[in-house]
PDB file of C-alpha atoms and ligand atoms in Angstrom:
ATOM      1  CA  MET E   1     -24.464 -14.105  74.561  1.00 63.00           C
ATOM      2  CA  THR E   2     -27.702 -15.779  74.851  1.00 75.00           C
ATOM      3  CA  VAL E   3     -30.120 -16.480  72.630  1.00 78.00           C
ATOM      4  CA  PRO E   4     -33.710 -16.325  73.955  1.00 85.00           C
ATOM      5  CA  LYS E   5     -35.272 -19.114  73.371  1.00 91.00           C
ATOM      6  CA  ARG E   6     -39.468 -19.399  71.810  1.00 93.00           C
ATOM      7  CA  PRO E   7     -42.308 -22.631  72.192  1.00 95.00           C
ATOM      8  CA  CYS E   8     -42.173 -24.036  69.383  1.00 95.00           C
ATOM      9  CA  LEU E   9     -45.847 -23.163  66.944  1.00 94.00           C
ATOM     10  CA  ASP E  10     -46.788 -27.287  66.340  1.00 94.00           C
ATOM     11  CA  CYS E  11     -45.306 -28.859  69.557  1.00 97.00           C
ATOM     12  CA  GLY E  12     -44.167 -26.561  72.111  1.00 96.00           C
ATOM     13  CA  THR E  13     -40.973 -27.222  72.885  1.00 95.00           C
ATOM     14  CA  LEU E  14     -38.587 -24.505  73.620  1.00 95.00           C
ATOM     15  CA  THR E  15     -36.116 -23.819  70.942  1.00 94.00           C
ATOM     16  CA  THR E  16     -33.919 -21.274  69.892  1.00 93.00           C
ATOM     17  CA  ASN E  17     -35.160 -21.262  65.764  1.00 92.00           C
ATOM     18  CA  ARG E  18     -37.040 -19.021  65.014  1.00 87.00           C
ATOM     19  CA  SER E  19     -40.413 -20.578  65.142  1.00 91.00           C
ATOM     20  CA  ARG E  20     -40.577 -23.952  65.327  1.00 94.00           C
ATOM     21  CA  CYS E  21     -38.069 -26.288  66.986  1.00 96.00           C
ATOM     22  CA  ASP E  22     -35.711 -28.238  64.770  1.00 94.00           C
ATOM     23  CA  THR E  23     -37.511 -31.440  63.750  1.00 94.00           C
ATOM     24  CA  HIS E  24     -40.889 -28.975  63.138  1.00 95.00           C
ATOM     25  CA  GLN E  25     -38.289 -26.421  61.294  1.00 94.00           C
ATOM     26  CA  ALA E  26     -38.016 -29.142  58.485  1.00 93.00           C
ATOM     27  CA  ALA E  27     -41.075 -30.151  58.120  1.00 93.00           C
ATOM     28  CA  TRP E  28     -42.815 -26.922  56.849  1.00 92.00           C
ATOM     29  CA  GLN E  29     -39.791 -26.133  55.337  1.00 89.00           C
ATOM     30  CA  ALA E  30     -40.568 -29.257  53.377  1.00 89.00           C
ATOM     31  CA  ARG E  31     -44.536 -28.186  53.535  1.00 86.00           C
ATOM     32  CA  GLN E  32     -43.551 -25.120  51.802  1.00 83.00           C
ATOM     33  CA  ASN E  33     -41.350 -26.004  48.889  1.00 81.00           C
ATOM     34  CA  GLN E  34     -43.880 -28.986  48.179  1.00 78.00           C
ATOM     35  CA  ARG E  35     -46.754 -25.730  47.433  1.00 74.00           C
ATOM     36  CA  ARG E  36     -43.779 -23.404  46.092  1.00 70.00           C
ATOM     37  CA  GLY E  37     -43.296 -26.353  42.927  1.00 65.00           C
ATOM     38  CA  SER E  38     -46.609 -27.563  43.303  1.00 57.00           C
ATOM     39  CA  ALA E  39     -48.064 -23.876  41.867  1.00 50.00           C
ATOM     40  CA  THR E  40     -45.323 -23.564  39.463  1.00 51.00           C
ATOM     41  CA  GLN E  41     -45.954 -27.090  38.357  1.00 55.00           C
ATOM     42  CA  ARG E  42     -49.791 -25.802  38.281  1.00 52.00           C
ATOM     43  CA  GLY E  43     -48.753 -22.786  35.743  1.00 51.00           C
ATOM     44  CA  TYR E  44     -51.693 -23.058  33.378  1.00 52.00           C
ATOM     45  CA  GLY E  45     -51.378 -19.946  31.687  1.00 64.00           C
ATOM     46  CA  SER E  46     -47.787 -19.848  31.313  1.00 81.00           C
ATOM     47  CA  GLN E  47     -47.834 -23.088  29.293  1.00 86.00           C
ATOM     48  CA  TRP E  48     -49.831 -21.963  27.669  1.00 88.00           C
ATOM     49  CA  ALA E  49     -47.840 -18.772  26.900  1.00 88.00           C
ATOM     50  CA  ARG E  50     -44.992 -21.213  25.947  1.00 91.00           C
ATOM     51  CA  THR E  51     -46.941 -22.724  23.142  1.00 93.00           C
ATOM     52  CA  ALA E  52     -48.530 -19.413  21.812  1.00 93.00           C
ATOM     53  CA  SER E  53     -44.831 -18.308  21.036  1.00 93.00           C
ATOM     54  CA  GLN E  54     -43.676 -21.824  19.940  1.00 94.00           C
ATOM     55  CA  ALA E  55     -46.202 -21.784  17.138  1.00 96.00           C
ATOM     56  CA  VAL E  56     -45.682 -18.278  16.529  1.00 96.00           C
ATOM     57  CA  GLN E  57     -41.917 -18.824  16.182  1.00 96.00           C
ATOM     58  CA  ASP E  58     -42.484 -22.070  14.435  1.00 95.00           C
ATOM     59  CA  HIS E  59     -45.207 -20.430  11.637  1.00 96.00           C
ATOM     60  CA  ARG E  60     -42.561 -17.519  11.111  1.00 96.00           C
ATOM     61  CA  ALA E  61     -40.056 -19.770  10.484  1.00 96.00           C
ATOM     62  CA  GLU E  62     -42.631 -21.447   8.288  1.00 95.00           C
ATOM     63  CA  TYR E  63     -43.901 -18.345   6.548  1.00 95.00           C
ATOM     64  CA  GLY E  64     -42.418 -15.259   6.948  1.00 96.00           C
ATOM     65  CA  ASP E  65     -44.518 -11.834   8.632  1.00 97.00           C
ATOM     66  CA  TRP E  66     -47.612 -13.137   7.656  1.00 97.00           C
ATOM     67  CA  CYS E  67     -50.254 -12.908   8.922  1.00 97.00           C
ATOM     68  CA  PRO E  68     -53.236 -15.916   7.477  1.00 95.00           C
ATOM     69  CA  GLY E  69     -56.790 -13.601   8.602  1.00 95.00           C
ATOM     70  CA  TRP E  70     -59.377 -13.685   8.952  1.00 92.00           C
ATOM     71  CA  GLY E  71     -62.302 -12.110   7.537  1.00 92.00           C
ATOM     72  CA  VAL E  72     -59.950 -10.490   5.751  1.00 95.00           C
ATOM     73  CA  LEU E  73     -56.400 -11.779   2.857  1.00 96.00           C
ATOM     74  CA  PRO E  74     -53.573 -12.944   4.296  1.00 96.00           C
ATOM     75  CA  HIS E  75     -51.171 -10.314   5.047  1.00 97.00           C
ATOM     76  CA  HIS E  76     -47.678  -9.054   5.558  1.00 97.00           C
ATOM     77  CA  ALA E  77     -47.845  -8.805   9.586  1.00 97.00           C
ATOM     78  CA  THR E  78     -44.891  -8.535  11.820  1.00 96.00           C
ATOM     79  CA  ASP E  79     -47.474  -8.502  15.977  1.00 96.00           C
ATOM     80  CA  LEU E  80     -48.350 -11.406  15.289  1.00 97.00           C
ATOM     81  CA  THR E  81     -49.905 -13.565  18.196  1.00 95.00           C
ATOM     82  CA  GLY E  82     -50.781 -17.204  19.176  1.00 94.00           C
ATOM     83  CA  ASP E  83     -54.691 -17.105  20.765  1.00 91.00           C
ATOM     84  CA  HIS E  84     -57.066 -20.718  20.909  1.00 91.00           C
ATOM     85  CA  ILE E  85     -58.533 -21.200  17.857  1.00 89.00           C
ATOM     86  CA  VAL E  86     -61.613 -23.464  20.462  1.00 88.00           C
ATOM     87  CA  ALA E  87     -62.108 -21.053  22.720  1.00 85.00           C
ATOM     88  CA  LYS E  88     -61.096 -22.486  26.285  1.00 85.00           C
ATOM     89  CA  ALA E  89     -64.633 -20.918  27.380  1.00 87.00           C
ATOM     90  CA  ASN E  90     -66.246 -23.260  24.871  1.00 90.00           C
ATOM     91  CA  GLY E  91     -63.864 -26.017  25.621  1.00 92.00           C
ATOM     92  CA  GLY E  92     -60.967 -24.977  23.845  1.00 91.00           C
ATOM     93  CA  SER E  93     -57.622 -26.895  25.503  1.00 91.00           C
ATOM     94  CA  ASP E  94     -54.040 -25.238  25.577  1.00 90.00           C
ATOM     95  CA  ASN E  95     -52.562 -27.864  23.440  1.00 92.00           C
ATOM     96  CA  PRO E  96     -50.394 -27.541  20.126  1.00 91.00           C
ATOM     97  CA  ASP E  97     -52.421 -28.227  18.421  1.00 92.00           C
ATOM     98  CA  ASN E  98     -55.742 -25.554  18.857  1.00 94.00           C
ATOM     99  CA  VAL E  99     -53.138 -22.690  18.480  1.00 94.00           C
ATOM    100  CA  ALA E 100     -54.028 -20.087  15.589  1.00 93.00           C
ATOM    101  CA  VAL E 101     -51.693 -17.922  14.536  1.00 96.00           C
ATOM    102  CA  LEU E 102     -52.875 -14.317  13.411  1.00 96.00           C
ATOM    103  CA  CYS E 103     -51.803 -10.728  13.949  1.00 97.00           C
ATOM    104  CA  ARG E 104     -53.158  -8.981  16.191  1.00 95.00           C
ATOM    105  CA  ALA E 105     -55.992  -7.012  14.200  1.00 95.00           C
ATOM    106  CA  CYS E 106     -56.748 -10.563  13.223  1.00 94.00           C
ATOM    107  CA  ASN E 107     -56.902 -11.454  16.777  1.00 92.00           C
ATOM    108  CA  SER E 108     -59.261  -8.472  17.992  1.00 91.00           C
ATOM    109  CA  ARG E 109     -61.412  -9.260  15.118  1.00 91.00           C
ATOM    110  CA  LYS E 110     -61.740 -12.987  15.434  1.00 87.00           C
ATOM    111  CA  HIS E 111     -62.886 -12.309  19.708  1.00 80.00           C
ATOM    112  CA  ALA E 112     -65.268  -9.756  18.263  1.00 78.00           C
ATOM    113  CA  GLN E 113     -67.374 -12.074  16.617  1.00 65.00           C
ATOM    114  CA  PRO E 114     -70.292 -13.490  18.364  1.00 61.00           C
TER     115      PRO E 114
HETATM  116 ZN1   ZN Q   1     -41.897 -29.132  67.729  1.00 58.38          ZN
HETATM  117 ZN1   ZN Q   2     -53.995 -10.036  10.529  1.00 58.38          ZN
END
């Protein structure tokens, strides 16, 4: 059984590989891996999600299901979320010291403020 040969997309050498000769196949694979790696490292959003959920965990460990309140008195709440104290749009960072833990209702009240 013979395998049809195709020209390598990078150098034109006939190869039995799907799209590239052995040399360029390896180089192409390395580029793909690199691209995937940097996309994961860039994962800006997921980094913040981790920071925020860590802040909620810490808050729960210390205060329990308790919302510090935003425009209202502190109150019991089980739907706590982490949010930026200074919004990203206003130059706020994704650092743990820029996380406010509030319940969802307080969070949306905070966002509703001018
Ligand atoms: Zn090649
Ligand atoms: Zn609240």
